CSV table of C-alpha atoms in Angstrom, one decimal:
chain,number,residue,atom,x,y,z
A,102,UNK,CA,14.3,-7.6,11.3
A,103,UNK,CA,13.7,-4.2,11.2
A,104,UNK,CA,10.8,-2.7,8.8
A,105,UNK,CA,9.8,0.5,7.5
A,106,UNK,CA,6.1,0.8,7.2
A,107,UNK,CA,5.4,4.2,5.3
A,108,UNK,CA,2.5,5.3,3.4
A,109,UNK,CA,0.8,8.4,1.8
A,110,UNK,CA,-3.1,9.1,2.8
A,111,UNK,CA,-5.0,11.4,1.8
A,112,UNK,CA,-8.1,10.6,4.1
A,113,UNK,CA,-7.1,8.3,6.7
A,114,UNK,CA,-7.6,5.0,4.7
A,115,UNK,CA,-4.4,4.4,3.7
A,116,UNK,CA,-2.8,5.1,7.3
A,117,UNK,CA,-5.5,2.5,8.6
A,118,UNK,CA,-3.8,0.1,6.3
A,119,UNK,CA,-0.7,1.0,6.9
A,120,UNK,CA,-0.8,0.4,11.0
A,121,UNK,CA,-2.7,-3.1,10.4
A,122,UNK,CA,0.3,-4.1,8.5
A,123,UNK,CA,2.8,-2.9,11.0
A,124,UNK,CA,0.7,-5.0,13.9
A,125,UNK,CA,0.5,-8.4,11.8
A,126,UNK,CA,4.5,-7.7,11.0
A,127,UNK,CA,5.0,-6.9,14.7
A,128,UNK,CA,3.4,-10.2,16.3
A,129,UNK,CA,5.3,-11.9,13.8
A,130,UNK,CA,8.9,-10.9,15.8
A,131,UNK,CA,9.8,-7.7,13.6
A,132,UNK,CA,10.4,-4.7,14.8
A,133,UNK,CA,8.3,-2.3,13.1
A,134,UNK,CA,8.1,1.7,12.5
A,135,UNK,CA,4.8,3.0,11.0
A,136,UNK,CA,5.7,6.4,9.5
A,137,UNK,CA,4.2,8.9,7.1
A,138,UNK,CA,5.6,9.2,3.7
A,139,UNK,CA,5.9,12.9,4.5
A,140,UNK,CA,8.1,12.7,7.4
A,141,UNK,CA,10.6,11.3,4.5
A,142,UNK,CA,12.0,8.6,7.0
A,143,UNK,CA,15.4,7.0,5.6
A,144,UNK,CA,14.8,3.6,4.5
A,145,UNK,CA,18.6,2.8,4.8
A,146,UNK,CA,18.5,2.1,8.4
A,147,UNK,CA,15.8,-0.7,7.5
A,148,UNK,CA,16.1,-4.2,6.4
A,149,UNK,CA,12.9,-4.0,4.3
A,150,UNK,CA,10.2,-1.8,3.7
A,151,UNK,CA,6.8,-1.8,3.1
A,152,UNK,CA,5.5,1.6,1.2
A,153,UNK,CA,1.6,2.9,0.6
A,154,UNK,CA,-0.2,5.3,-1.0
A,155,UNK,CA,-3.7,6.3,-1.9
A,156,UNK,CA,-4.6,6.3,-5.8
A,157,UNK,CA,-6.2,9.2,-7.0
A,158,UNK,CA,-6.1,10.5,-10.5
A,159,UNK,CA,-5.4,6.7,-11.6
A,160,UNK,CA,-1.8,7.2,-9.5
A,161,UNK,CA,0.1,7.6,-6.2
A,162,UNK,CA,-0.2,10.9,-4.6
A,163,UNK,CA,3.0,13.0,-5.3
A,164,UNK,CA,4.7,12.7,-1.8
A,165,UNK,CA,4.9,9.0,-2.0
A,166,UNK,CA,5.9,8.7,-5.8
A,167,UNK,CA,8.3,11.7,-4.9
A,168,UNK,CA,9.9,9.5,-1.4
A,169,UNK,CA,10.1,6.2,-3.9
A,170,UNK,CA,12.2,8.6,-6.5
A,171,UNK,CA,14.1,10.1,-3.7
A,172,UNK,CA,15.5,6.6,-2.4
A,173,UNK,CA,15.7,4.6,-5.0
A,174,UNK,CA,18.9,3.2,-4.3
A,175,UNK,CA,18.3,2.6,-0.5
A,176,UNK,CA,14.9,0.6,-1.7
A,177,UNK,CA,16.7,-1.2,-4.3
A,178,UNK,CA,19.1,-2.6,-1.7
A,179,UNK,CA,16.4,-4.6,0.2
A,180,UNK,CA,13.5,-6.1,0.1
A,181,UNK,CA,10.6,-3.4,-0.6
A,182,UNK,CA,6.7,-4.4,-1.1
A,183,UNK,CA,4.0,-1.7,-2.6
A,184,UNK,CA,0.3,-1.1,-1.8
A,185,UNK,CA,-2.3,0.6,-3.0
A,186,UNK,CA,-5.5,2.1,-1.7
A,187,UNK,CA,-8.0,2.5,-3.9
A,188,UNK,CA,-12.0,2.6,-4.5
A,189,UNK,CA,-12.4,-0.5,-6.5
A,190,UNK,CA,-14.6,-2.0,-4.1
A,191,UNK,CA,-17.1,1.1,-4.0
A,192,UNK,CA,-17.7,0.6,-8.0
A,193,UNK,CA,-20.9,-0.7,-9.2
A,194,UNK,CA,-20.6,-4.7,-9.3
A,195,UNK,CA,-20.1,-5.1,-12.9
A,196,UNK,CA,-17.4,-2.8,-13.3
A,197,UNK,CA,-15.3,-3.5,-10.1
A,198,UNK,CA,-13.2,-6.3,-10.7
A,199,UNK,CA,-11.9,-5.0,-14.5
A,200,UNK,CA,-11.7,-1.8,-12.6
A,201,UNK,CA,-9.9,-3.3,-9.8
A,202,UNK,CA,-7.2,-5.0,-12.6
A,203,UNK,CA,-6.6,-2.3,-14.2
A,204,UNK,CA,-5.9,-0.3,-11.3
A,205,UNK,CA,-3.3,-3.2,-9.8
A,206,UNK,CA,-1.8,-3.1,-13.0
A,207,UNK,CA,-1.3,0.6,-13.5
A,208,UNK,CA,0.1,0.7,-10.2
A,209,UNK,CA,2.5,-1.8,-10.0
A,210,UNK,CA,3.9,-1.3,-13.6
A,211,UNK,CA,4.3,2.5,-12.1
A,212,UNK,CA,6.4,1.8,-9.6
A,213,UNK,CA,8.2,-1.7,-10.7
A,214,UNK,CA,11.4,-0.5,-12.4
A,215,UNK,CA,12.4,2.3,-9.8
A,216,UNK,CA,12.5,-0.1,-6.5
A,217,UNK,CA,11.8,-3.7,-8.2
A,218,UNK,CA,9.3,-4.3,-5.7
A,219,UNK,CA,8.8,-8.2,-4.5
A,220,UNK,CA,4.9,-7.8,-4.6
A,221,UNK,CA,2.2,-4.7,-4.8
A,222,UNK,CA,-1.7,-5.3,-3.6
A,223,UNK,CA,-4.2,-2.8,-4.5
A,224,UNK,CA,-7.1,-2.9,-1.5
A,225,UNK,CA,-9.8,-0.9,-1.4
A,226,UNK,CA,-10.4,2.1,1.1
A,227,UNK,CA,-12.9,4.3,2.7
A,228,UNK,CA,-15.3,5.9,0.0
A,229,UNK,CA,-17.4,8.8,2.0
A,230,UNK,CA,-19.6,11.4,0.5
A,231,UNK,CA,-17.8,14.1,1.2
A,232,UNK,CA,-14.9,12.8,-1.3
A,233,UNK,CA,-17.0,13.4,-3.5
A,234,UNK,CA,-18.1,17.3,-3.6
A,235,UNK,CA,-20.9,19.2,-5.7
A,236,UNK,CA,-21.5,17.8,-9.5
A,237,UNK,CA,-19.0,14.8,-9.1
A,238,UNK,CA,-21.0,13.5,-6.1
A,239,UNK,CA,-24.1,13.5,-7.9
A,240,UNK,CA,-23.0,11.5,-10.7
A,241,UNK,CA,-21.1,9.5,-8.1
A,242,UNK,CA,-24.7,8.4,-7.0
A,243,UNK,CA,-26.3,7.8,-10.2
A,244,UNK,CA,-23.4,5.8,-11.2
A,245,UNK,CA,-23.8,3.4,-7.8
A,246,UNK,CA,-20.7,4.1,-6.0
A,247,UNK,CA,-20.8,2.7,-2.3
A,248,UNK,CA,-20.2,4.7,0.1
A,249,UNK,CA,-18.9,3.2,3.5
A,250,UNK,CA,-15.3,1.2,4.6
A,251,UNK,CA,-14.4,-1.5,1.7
A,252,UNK,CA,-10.5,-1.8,3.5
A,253,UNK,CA,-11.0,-6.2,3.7
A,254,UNK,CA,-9.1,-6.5,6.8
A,255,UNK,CA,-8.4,-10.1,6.2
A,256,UNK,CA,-7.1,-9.3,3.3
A,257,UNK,CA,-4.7,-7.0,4.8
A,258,UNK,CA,-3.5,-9.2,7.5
A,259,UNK,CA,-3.0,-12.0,5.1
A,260,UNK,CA,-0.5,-10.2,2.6
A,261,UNK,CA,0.9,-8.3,5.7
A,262,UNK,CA,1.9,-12.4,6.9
A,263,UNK,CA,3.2,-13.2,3.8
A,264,UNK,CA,5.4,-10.5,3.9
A,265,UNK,CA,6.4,-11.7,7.3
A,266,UNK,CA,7.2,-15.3,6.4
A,267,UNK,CA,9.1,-14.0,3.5
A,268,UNK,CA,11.3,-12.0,5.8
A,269,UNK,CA,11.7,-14.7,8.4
A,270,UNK,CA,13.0,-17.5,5.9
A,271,UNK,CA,15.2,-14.9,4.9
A,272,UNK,CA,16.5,-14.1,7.9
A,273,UNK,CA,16.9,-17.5,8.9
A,274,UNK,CA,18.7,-18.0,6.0
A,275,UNK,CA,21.1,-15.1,6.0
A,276,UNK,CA,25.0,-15.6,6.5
A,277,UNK,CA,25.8,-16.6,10.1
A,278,UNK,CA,22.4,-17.9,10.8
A,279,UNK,CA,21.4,-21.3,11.7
């Protein structure tokens, strides 16, 4: 089973993300290719895809939103799965997890009807303070943001297995298979 693991990053966080789903699909018998959304690889010569981007402005960055437009049809034709990298996590506590929903939601309802993806998970990425330059770092301070790494690793390898075991019953069960 050949996958296409491609995201857009802005900072490195995304990428990070990226690769740790490529190694869980990898030790799970795929054969996997870990590419940047930029290098515009063709998902046709894949049997599913996996696609990522970081969130800012409440949306994908233009490459990746641009690469899902661009091969629509090649990621209708097989199984596709969405992420999100976001800063949920670096929110003061008592607005994170609406934050977080909203987000997830945003996203996936962004994306759903062009490539009619089988899941989307929105995890949280690196929040530094250089992000954050001049007045908007400031009031990212007074308003609590977190700075440090929020990617939950766990998290990552779990969905990144669930995406394997999808693959492999489907595999298994494909024409010509026993």
């Amino acid at each position: 089973m050949r996958v296409l693991v491609a995201c857009a990053s802005a900072h490195g966080s995304t990428t990070g993300i990226a690769r740790r789903i490529g190694e869980v699909l990898e030790s799970r018998g795929c054969t996997v290719d870990v590419v940047p959304i930029g290098a515009d690889p063709d998902p046709g010569g894949y049997d599913a895809a996996v696609l990522g981007s970081a969130i800012h402005n409440q949306a994908w960055l233009p490459e990746a939103t641009a690469f899902v437009q661009r091969h629509r049809d090649a990621l209708r034709a097989r199984p596709v799965w969405l992420f999100s990298a976001g800063m949920s996590a670096a929110l003061p506590r008592p607005v994170r997890g609406a934050a977080h929903r909203a987000q997830d939601r945003r996203m996936a309802a962004a994306l759903r009807d062009l490539v009619r993806p089988r899941g989307h998970r929105l995890f949280s990425g690196l929040a530094r303070p250089e992000q954050f330059p001049g007045a908007v770092g400031r009031v990212a301070r007074v308003l609590g943001v977190r700075f440090g790494d929020h990617r939950d690793w766990d998290a990552v390898a779990s969905w990144a297995g669930q995406i394997a075991g999808e693959l492999t019953v489907e595999h298994q069960d494909a024409p010509g298979r026993s």
